[in-house]
């Protein structure tokens, strides 16, 4: 069965939950199945990055102009840098039947939900709060203050978990990647996403009745 | 992650869509994963059948008494024989965290939905109406009148498709079996089915905040 439409899929979750890693493995494990949305940002390009690959790099003025002309379907600001998802790119791919994944933060996810009630929102979390703390500590790169701050942000963000559609418990990476894939594939068969298929079946069966 | 509860899963669909075959292969492919609900019926036991394996065989009086005492969570009558799902058995298994599958007709499915709004309703359909007709004709066991009657019933039943949760398009059997399995597994991760997990995460993260 051909899917009626591509899905807009939001992958977000706590800092340190591993959503970036899941994302990378998902794209590698199912090549051609998913498109990754590329964000626009006002932050500086870093060594090794490339325009249009990691981000579309914009000046503050350009970014504000994109907001003003509603070219971004969501945007958010962290540490003085703004990040946003260009609307055109996503809508074009979805119309072609492609599944597009947005790896974005929670405030952006809720904007997407408002604009596209049909979007699929996945929340990546570690198996437990203790595990989240251990992962942040285990990196060895963050000071205790930064870790405390991250956990405080996670505590605040956890209030929005009920607004998502699915939890992805990132315990064993391969399983989480498979789980994300299966959730997306299954969603395509939800009745609400197949009105045309159902209507066609109903009409064709009625035609039989009339012809008999 | 341990699932918070078992699911009540209803598998129904058009006569000739292959739901019985999907069911049999699902149980064989994922041994121990699913429990099949066994119906009570007033119809005569046939050769090779066994009490409590295919059905619980009941007299009309016994069956009516089960209805009166609300021991059946759904029931329906076809060709003068009644069929129903014993409630006890299903509720006990679900409370133990088991996923229980009911292979029942559409009128029963809608009764289950009313009693258990959280039940998962899957509708098995062939890839097209033409294919459904061909399968019925291909069996070679039915008269044209019976085939016409079956298709008319399917036409009527198709009106209820939008009340289901998922479509299962039965084209290639192995894929349909896998699809049913993945839909059920994915459903376990829906946010609405994980309130306790979310609440625990929220509370544990808050505890960190207080302790830091």
mmCIF file of C-alpha atoms in Angstrom, chain A residues 1 14 125-130 132-133 147-148 151-152 154-155 158-167 169 179 182-183 185-187 189-192 194 197-198 201-202 204-206 208-209 212, chain B residues 1 14 125-130 132-133 147-148 151-152 154-155 158-167 169 179 182-183 185-187 189-192 194 197-198 201-202 204-206 208-209 212:
data_model
loop_
_atom_site.group_PDB
_atom_site.id
_atom_site.type_symbol
_atom_site.label_atom_id
_atom_site.label_comp_id
_atom_site.label_asym_id
_atom_site.label_seq_id
_atom_site.Cartn_x
_atom_site.Cartn_y
_atom_site.Cartn_z
ATOM 1 C CA UNK A 1 0.000 0.000 0.000
ATOM 2 C CA UNK A 14 16.411 15.255 27.330
ATOM 3 C CA UNK A 125 14.439 9.321 27.347
ATOM 4 C CA UNK A 126 16.967 7.176 29.200
ATOM 5 C CA UNK A 127 15.647 4.159 31.154
ATOM 6 C CA UNK A 128 15.691 6.177 34.396
ATOM 7 C CA UNK A 129 16.532 9.565 35.878
ATOM 8 C CA UNK A 130 19.584 8.024 37.572
ATOM 9 C CA UNK A 132 20.412 10.287 32.743
ATOM 10 C CA UNK A 133 22.522 11.751 35.543
ATOM 11 C CA UNK A 147 25.289 18.961 35.108
ATOM 12 C CA UNK A 148 22.978 20.356 37.792
ATOM 13 C CA UNK A 151 19.139 18.139 35.075
ATOM 14 C CA UNK A 152 17.089 21.145 36.164
ATOM 15 C CA UNK A 154 15.303 18.136 32.088
ATOM 16 C CA UNK A 155 13.024 18.350 35.125
ATOM 17 C CA UNK A 158 9.647 16.442 31.592
ATOM 18 C CA UNK A 159 6.420 18.356 32.222
ATOM 19 C CA UNK A 160 5.828 18.339 28.463
ATOM 20 C CA UNK A 161 6.257 14.591 27.963
ATOM 21 C CA UNK A 162 2.481 13.977 28.010
ATOM 22 C CA UNK A 163 2.125 16.186 24.930
ATOM 23 C CA UNK A 164 4.196 13.791 22.855
ATOM 24 C CA UNK A 165 2.844 10.722 21.052
ATOM 25 C CA UNK A 166 5.427 8.091 21.910
ATOM 26 C CA UNK A 167 8.215 7.468 24.365
ATOM 27 C CA UNK A 169 13.391 4.512 25.947
ATOM 28 C CA UNK A 179 11.764 0.971 17.780
ATOM 29 C CA UNK A 182 8.706 0.554 13.706
ATOM 30 C CA UNK A 183 6.729 3.335 15.365
ATOM 31 C CA UNK A 185 6.099 2.585 9.904
ATOM 32 C CA UNK A 186 3.138 1.557 12.047
ATOM 33 C CA UNK A 187 1.812 5.103 12.204
ATOM 34 C CA UNK A 189 -1.331 2.452 8.902
ATOM 35 C CA UNK A 190 -3.370 4.458 11.404
ATOM 36 C CA UNK A 191 -6.921 4.852 10.201
ATOM 37 C CA UNK A 192 -6.760 8.670 10.497
ATOM 38 C CA UNK A 194 -5.732 6.513 5.458
ATOM 39 C CA UNK A 197 -7.768 4.257 1.076
ATOM 40 C CA UNK A 198 -10.836 3.630 3.202
ATOM 41 C CA UNK A 201 -12.575 0.565 -0.531
ATOM 42 C CA UNK A 202 -16.059 1.670 0.559
ATOM 43 C CA UNK A 204 -15.568 -0.011 -4.776
ATOM 44 C CA UNK A 205 -17.531 -2.408 -2.583
ATOM 45 C CA UNK A 206 -20.663 -0.362 -3.185
ATOM 46 C CA UNK A 208 -20.078 -4.402 -6.675
ATOM 47 C CA UNK A 209 -23.369 -4.301 -4.852
ATOM 48 C CA UNK A 212 -24.943 -7.620 -8.788
ATOM 49 C CA UNK B 1 10.995 -1.070 29.861
ATOM 50 C CA UNK B 14 -13.843 -8.602 5.870
ATOM 51 C CA UNK B 125 -8.431 -5.801 4.486
ATOM 52 C CA UNK B 126 -7.183 -7.067 1.133
ATOM 53 C CA UNK B 127 -5.215 -4.654 -1.060
ATOM 54 C CA UNK B 128 -8.347 -3.831 -3.073
ATOM 55 C CA UNK B 129 -12.045 -4.629 -3.421
ATOM 56 C CA UNK B 130 -11.290 -6.536 -6.640
ATOM 57 C CA UNK B 132 -11.424 -9.447 -2.091
ATOM 58 C CA UNK B 133 -13.874 -10.586 -4.754
ATOM 59 C CA UNK B 147 -20.309 -14.481 -2.882
ATOM 60 C CA UNK B 148 -22.676 -11.623 -3.701
ATOM 61 C CA UNK B 151 -19.572 -8.727 -0.694
ATOM 62 C CA UNK B 152 -22.758 -6.959 0.330
ATOM 63 C CA UNK B 154 -18.386 -6.325 3.359
ATOM 64 C CA UNK B 155 -19.818 -3.163 1.815
ATOM 65 C CA UNK B 158 -16.681 -1.043 5.446
ATOM 66 C CA UNK B 159 -18.719 1.822 6.914
ATOM 67 C CA UNK B 160 -17.194 0.980 10.293
ATOM 68 C CA UNK B 161 -13.563 1.031 9.178
ATOM 69 C CA UNK B 162 -13.041 4.615 10.431
ATOM 70 C CA UNK B 163 -13.832 3.438 13.969
ATOM 71 C CA UNK B 164 -10.783 1.176 14.014
ATOM 72 C CA UNK B 165 -7.269 2.280 14.958
ATOM 73 C CA UNK B 166 -5.178 0.672 12.237
ATOM 74 C CA UNK B 167 -5.569 -0.885 8.819
ATOM 75 C CA UNK B 169 -3.460 -4.543 4.348
ATOM 76 C CA UNK B 179 3.031 -5.474 10.569
ATOM 77 C CA UNK B 182 5.036 -4.096 15.077
ATOM 78 C CA UNK B 183 1.811 -2.136 15.481
ATOM 79 C CA UNK B 185 4.682 -3.421 20.057
ATOM 80 C CA UNK B 186 4.741 0.239 19.062
ATOM 81 C CA UNK B 187 1.421 0.915 20.762
ATOM 82 C CA UNK B 189 5.158 3.039 23.816
ATOM 83 C CA UNK B 190 2.308 5.480 23.274
ATOM 84 C CA UNK B 191 2.402 8.235 25.849
ATOM 85 C CA UNK B 192 -1.212 7.556 26.941
ATOM 86 C CA UNK B 194 2.797 5.150 29.973
ATOM 87 C CA UNK B 197 6.609 5.795 33.643
ATOM 88 C CA UNK B 198 6.301 9.496 32.851
ATOM 89 C CA UNK B 201 10.613 10.235 35.562
ATOM 90 C CA UNK B 202 9.129 13.630 36.445
ATOM 91 C CA UNK B 204 12.831 11.527 40.115
ATOM 92 C CA UNK B 205 14.125 14.524 38.169
ATOM 93 C CA UNK B 206 12.470 16.847 40.679
ATOM 94 C CA UNK B 208 17.592 15.713 41.881
ATOM 95 C CA UNK B 209 16.742 19.380 41.707
ATOM 96 C CA UNK B 212 21.390 19.905 44.411
#
